Coordinates of C-alpha atoms in Angstrom, one line a residue:
M1 CA 92.1 95.8 117.4
G2 CA 94.4 98.6 118.3
A3 CA 93.7 102.2 117.4
L4 CA 96.1 103.6 114.9
D5 CA 98.3 106.1 116.5
F6 CA 99.6 109.2 114.8
L7 CA 102.2 111.7 115.8
S8 CA 101.8 115.2 114.4
G9 CA 104.7 116.9 112.8
L10 CA 106.5 116.4 109.5
V11 CA 108.5 113.4 110.6
P12 CA 106.4 110.2 110.6
E13 CA 106.3 108.8 114.1
W14 CA 104.3 106.0 115.8
P15 CA 103.2 106.4 119.4
F16 CA 104.4 103.6 121.2
G17 CA 103.6 99.7 120.6
A18 CA 91.8 86.2 144.1
P19 CA 94.7 88.6 145.4
V20 CA 97.3 86.8 147.5
K21 CA 98.1 88.4 150.8
P22 CA 101.7 89.6 150.6
S23 CA 104.4 88.7 153.1
D24 CA 106.9 91.2 154.5
D25 CA 108.9 91.3 151.3
G26 CA 105.7 91.7 149.2
L27 CA 105.7 88.0 148.0
E28 CA 103.9 85.0 149.2
P29 CA 104.2 81.9 146.9
T30 CA 101.1 79.7 146.8
S31 CA 103.2 76.6 146.7
A32 CA 106.9 75.5 146.4
A33 CA 106.4 75.0 142.7
A34 CA 105.0 78.5 142.4
A35 CA 107.9 80.2 144.2
P36 CA 108.9 83.3 142.4
P37 CA 112.4 83.8 140.9
P38 CA 114.9 86.2 142.5
S39 CA 113.6 89.8 142.6
S40 CA 115.8 90.9 139.7
E41 CA 114.1 88.4 137.4
I42 CA 110.6 88.0 135.9
L43 CA 108.6 84.9 135.1
P44 CA 108.6 83.6 131.5
P45 CA 106.1 85.4 129.2
D46 CA 104.3 82.1 128.9
V47 CA 102.5 82.7 132.2
V48 CA 100.7 85.6 130.4
S49 CA 100.4 84.3 126.8
R50 CA 99.1 80.9 127.8
T51 CA 96.0 82.2 129.7
A52 CA 95.4 85.9 128.9
T53 CA 93.0 87.1 126.3
A54 CA 93.4 90.4 124.5
D55 CA 90.8 92.0 126.9
D56 CA 92.7 90.6 129.9
L57 CA 95.8 92.4 128.6
K58 CA 94.0 95.6 127.8
F59 CA 91.7 96.0 130.7
H60 CA 92.8 93.7 133.5
A61 CA 96.6 94.2 133.6
A62 CA 97.2 90.6 132.9
A63 CA 100.9 91.3 132.0
S64 CA 101.6 91.9 135.7
R65 CA 101.5 88.2 136.1
Q66 CA 105.1 88.2 134.9
V67 CA 106.3 90.3 137.8
P68 CA 105.8 88.6 141.1
G69 CA 104.4 90.6 143.9
I70 CA 103.0 93.6 142.1
G71 CA 99.9 92.4 140.3
E72 CA 97.8 89.3 139.6
P73 CA 99.1 86.1 141.2
V74 CA 99.9 83.3 138.8
D75 CA 97.9 80.1 138.8
P76 CA 100.3 77.4 140.1
S77 CA 99.1 74.9 137.5
I78 CA 100.6 77.2 134.8
I79 CA 104.0 77.2 136.5
D80 CA 103.8 73.4 137.1
A81 CA 103.6 72.9 133.3
V82 CA 106.5 70.7 132.1
D83 CA 107.9 73.3 129.8
L84 CA 107.9 76.0 132.5
S85 CA 109.0 74.1 135.6
G86 CA 112.7 74.2 134.8
R87 CA 112.7 77.8 133.7
L88 CA 111.9 79.7 136.9
H89 CA 115.2 79.4 138.7
G90 CA 118.8 79.6 137.4
H91 CA 117.6 81.1 134.2
H92 CA 117.4 84.8 133.3
N93 CA 114.1 85.7 131.8
H94 CA 114.4 89.0 130.0
L95 CA 111.4 89.3 127.6
L96 CA 108.4 91.2 129.1
V97 CA 104.9 91.5 127.8
A98 CA 104.5 95.2 127.4
S99 CA 101.6 95.5 125.0
P100 CA 98.5 93.4 124.1
Y101 CA 100.7 91.6 121.6
V102 CA 102.3 88.5 123.0
D103 CA 104.2 87.1 120.0
E104 CA 107.9 86.9 120.9
D105 CA 108.9 89.5 118.4
H106 CA 106.6 92.0 120.1
L107 CA 108.0 91.5 123.6
L108 CA 110.2 94.0 125.4
D109 CA 113.8 93.0 125.9
L110 CA 114.7 94.2 129.4
D111 CA 118.4 93.6 128.7
T112 CA 118.4 96.6 126.3
L113 CA 117.2 99.0 129.0
S114 CA 119.0 100.9 131.7
R115 CA 117.9 100.1 135.3
P116 CA 115.4 102.9 135.8
N117 CA 113.7 102.0 132.5
Q118 CA 113.7 98.3 133.4
L119 CA 112.0 99.0 136.7
L120 CA 109.4 101.3 135.1
A121 CA 108.6 98.8 132.3
K122 CA 108.0 96.2 135.0
A123 CA 105.8 98.6 137.0
L124 CA 103.8 99.5 133.9
T125 CA 102.6 95.9 133.6
V126 CA 99.9 96.9 136.2
M127 CA 98.6 99.7 133.9
N128 CA 94.9 99.6 133.6
A129 CA 92.0 101.9 132.6
R130 CA 90.3 103.3 135.7
T131 CA 87.0 104.0 134.0
R132 CA 84.9 102.8 131.0
E133 CA 85.2 106.4 129.7
Y134 CA 88.9 106.2 129.4
A135 CA 88.7 107.4 125.8
V136 CA 87.3 110.8 126.7
E137 CA 88.6 111.2 130.3
P138 CA 91.6 113.5 131.0
Y139 CA 94.7 111.3 130.6
V140 CA 95.8 111.6 134.2
E141 CA 92.5 110.3 135.4
A142 CA 92.1 107.6 132.7
F143 CA 94.7 105.2 134.1
N144 CA 95.9 103.9 137.5
W145 CA 99.1 106.0 137.7
G146 CA 99.1 105.8 141.5
E147 CA 99.2 102.0 141.4
I148 CA 102.0 102.2 138.8
A149 CA 104.0 104.4 141.1
D150 CA 103.4 102.1 144.0
A151 CA 104.6 99.2 142.0
L152 CA 107.7 101.1 141.0
R153 CA 108.5 102.0 144.6
K154 CA 108.0 98.3 145.6
L155 CA 110.4 97.1 142.9
A156 CA 113.0 99.7 143.7
R157 CA 112.8 98.9 147.4
R158 CA 113.1 95.2 146.7
E159 CA 116.3 95.8 144.8
S160 CA 117.6 98.3 147.4
Y161 CA 117.8 100.8 144.5
M162 CA 117.5 104.6 144.9
Y163 CA 115.3 105.4 141.9
P164 CA 116.5 108.7 140.3
R165 CA 114.2 111.5 139.2
S166 CA 113.2 110.6 135.7
E167 CA 110.9 111.9 132.9
F168 CA 109.3 109.7 130.2
Y169 CA 107.7 110.6 126.9
I170 CA 104.0 109.8 126.4
I171 CA 101.9 109.9 123.3
V172 CA 98.1 109.8 123.6
F173 CA 96.0 109.1 120.5
R174 CA 92.3 109.7 120.8
S175 CA 90.2 108.6 117.8
R176 CA 86.8 107.9 116.4
L177 CA 86.2 105.2 113.9
P178 CA 83.3 104.8 111.5
S179 CA 81.1 101.9 112.2
D180 CA 81.9 100.2 108.9
A181 CA 85.7 100.4 109.3
D182 CA 87.7 97.3 108.4
R183 CA 89.0 96.7 111.9
E184 CA 90.9 93.6 111.0
H185 CA 92.9 95.5 108.4
L186 CA 93.6 98.4 110.9
G187 CA 94.6 95.9 113.5
Q188 CA 97.2 94.4 111.2
L189 CA 98.6 97.8 110.4
D190 CA 98.8 98.6 114.1
K191 CA 100.6 95.3 114.8
D192 CA 103.1 95.9 112.0
A193 CA 103.8 99.4 113.3
H194 CA 104.2 98.1 116.9
L195 CA 106.8 95.6 115.7
E196 CA 108.8 98.4 114.1
A197 CA 108.6 100.4 117.3
V198 CA 109.8 97.5 119.4
Q199 CA 112.7 96.8 117.1
S200 CA 113.8 100.5 117.4
G201 CA 114.2 100.1 121.2
Q202 CA 113.1 102.0 124.3
L203 CA 109.3 101.6 123.9
L204 CA 108.4 100.8 127.5
K205 CA 104.7 100.3 127.1
Y206 CA 101.9 100.3 124.5
W207 CA 98.3 100.2 125.6
F208 CA 95.2 100.5 123.5
G209 CA 91.6 100.0 124.2
T210 CA 88.7 98.8 122.0
P211 CA 86.6 101.2 119.9
H212 CA 83.2 101.9 121.6
P213 CA 80.5 99.9 119.8
D214 CA 78.2 102.9 119.4
T215 CA 80.5 105.9 119.2
G216 CA 83.7 104.4 117.8
R217 CA 85.8 106.4 120.2
N218 CA 89.0 104.9 121.5
L219 CA 92.3 105.8 123.0
A220 CA 95.8 104.4 122.5
T221 CA 98.9 105.4 124.3
C222 CA 102.6 104.6 124.5
I223 CA 105.4 105.4 126.9
W224 CA 108.9 105.9 125.7
R225 CA 112.2 106.7 127.4
H226 CA 112.4 109.9 125.4
R227 CA 110.8 111.7 122.4
D228 CA 113.9 111.0 120.3
D229 CA 113.2 107.3 120.7
A230 CA 109.6 107.8 119.5
K231 CA 110.9 109.6 116.4
K232 CA 113.3 106.7 115.7
G233 CA 110.6 104.1 116.3
G234 CA 108.2 105.9 114.0
S235 CA 110.2 106.2 110.8
G236 CA 109.5 102.8 109.2
P237 CA 107.2 101.9 106.3
G238 CA 104.7 100.3 108.6
H239 CA 104.2 103.6 110.4
V240 CA 103.8 105.4 107.1
R241 CA 101.0 103.0 106.0
A242 CA 99.3 103.4 109.4
M243 CA 99.4 107.2 109.1
E244 CA 97.9 107.0 105.7
A245 CA 95.0 104.9 107.1
V246 CA 94.5 107.4 109.9
R247 CA 94.1 110.2 107.4
S248 CA 91.8 108.3 105.1
I249 CA 89.6 106.2 107.5
Y250 CA 89.3 107.8 110.9
L251 CA 86.4 110.3 111.4
E252 CA 88.4 112.1 114.1
W253 CA 91.9 111.9 115.7
R254 CA 93.8 113.9 118.1
V255 CA 97.3 113.6 119.6
E256 CA 98.5 114.7 123.0
R257 CA 102.2 114.8 123.9
L258 CA 102.8 114.4 127.7
K259 CA 105.5 113.4 130.1
F260 CA 105.4 111.1 133.1
V261 CA 107.6 112.6 135.8
V262 CA 108.8 110.4 138.6
E263 CA 110.5 112.1 141.5
E264 CA 113.5 110.7 143.3
N265 CA 112.9 107.3 145.0
A266 CA 109.6 107.3 143.2
S267 CA 108.3 109.4 146.1
S268 CA 105.7 111.2 143.9
W269 CA 104.7 111.5 140.3
S270 CA 103.0 113.8 137.9
I271 CA 101.6 113.9 134.3
E272 CA 102.6 117.1 132.5
K273 CA 102.5 118.6 129.0
W274 CA 105.6 117.8 127.0
I275 CA 107.5 120.9 125.9
D276 CA 110.4 120.6 123.6

């Protein structure tokens, strides 16, 4: 169940939504059948949705299976499946698993993004909490930002692309739920709001954890191209209902607005406070 995110301000907004030794180009297929598609493509979302649990997606970066060479290798038996075998070459896969929701309507359409945003969205599939205390750790220490930057550099280098200096809008929602909260209901509200955010466009990643069984503390976060996109994505009725639940159910909630700054050629990165 995802934590219900809340953006402060008068305008309703929803914050979104065994290693293989690499070869010289960063890829080493395990078999001919498992050969990856061209570098500009990704594997079908089925390689994630068929095998990954919600916990795999939240805590083990299972979405990275879609992007060859930057995360978990794909089990060849999955790719050998009849309904996948003809879809790896000569077909442009453009739907990316960018949240713990794997229904097709919740997938990110890479064709709607500019090239820098496409590459970052792919790199963000490796996003993972670095510690069990992610809900209370400083944000920059809670996630594997160094690995994300490494993946971004690898993807840009693979496409011979000079990545431009870029800034991305981050929302962090820290919360505490009562032990008797109806988490199934809250989860449905979260899913509805994420769908609205996806449909608005430019939501590159949505990550949420699981409320601690004793303290109820949790963290959810989303990465957008820009704050204006977050405003647009948080204006629907699903977000309004979710905000009402935040106010009436959560024991505590706190929002942080940050930015992820990537320097030219992804040579370095930083997490800074967002200032309008």
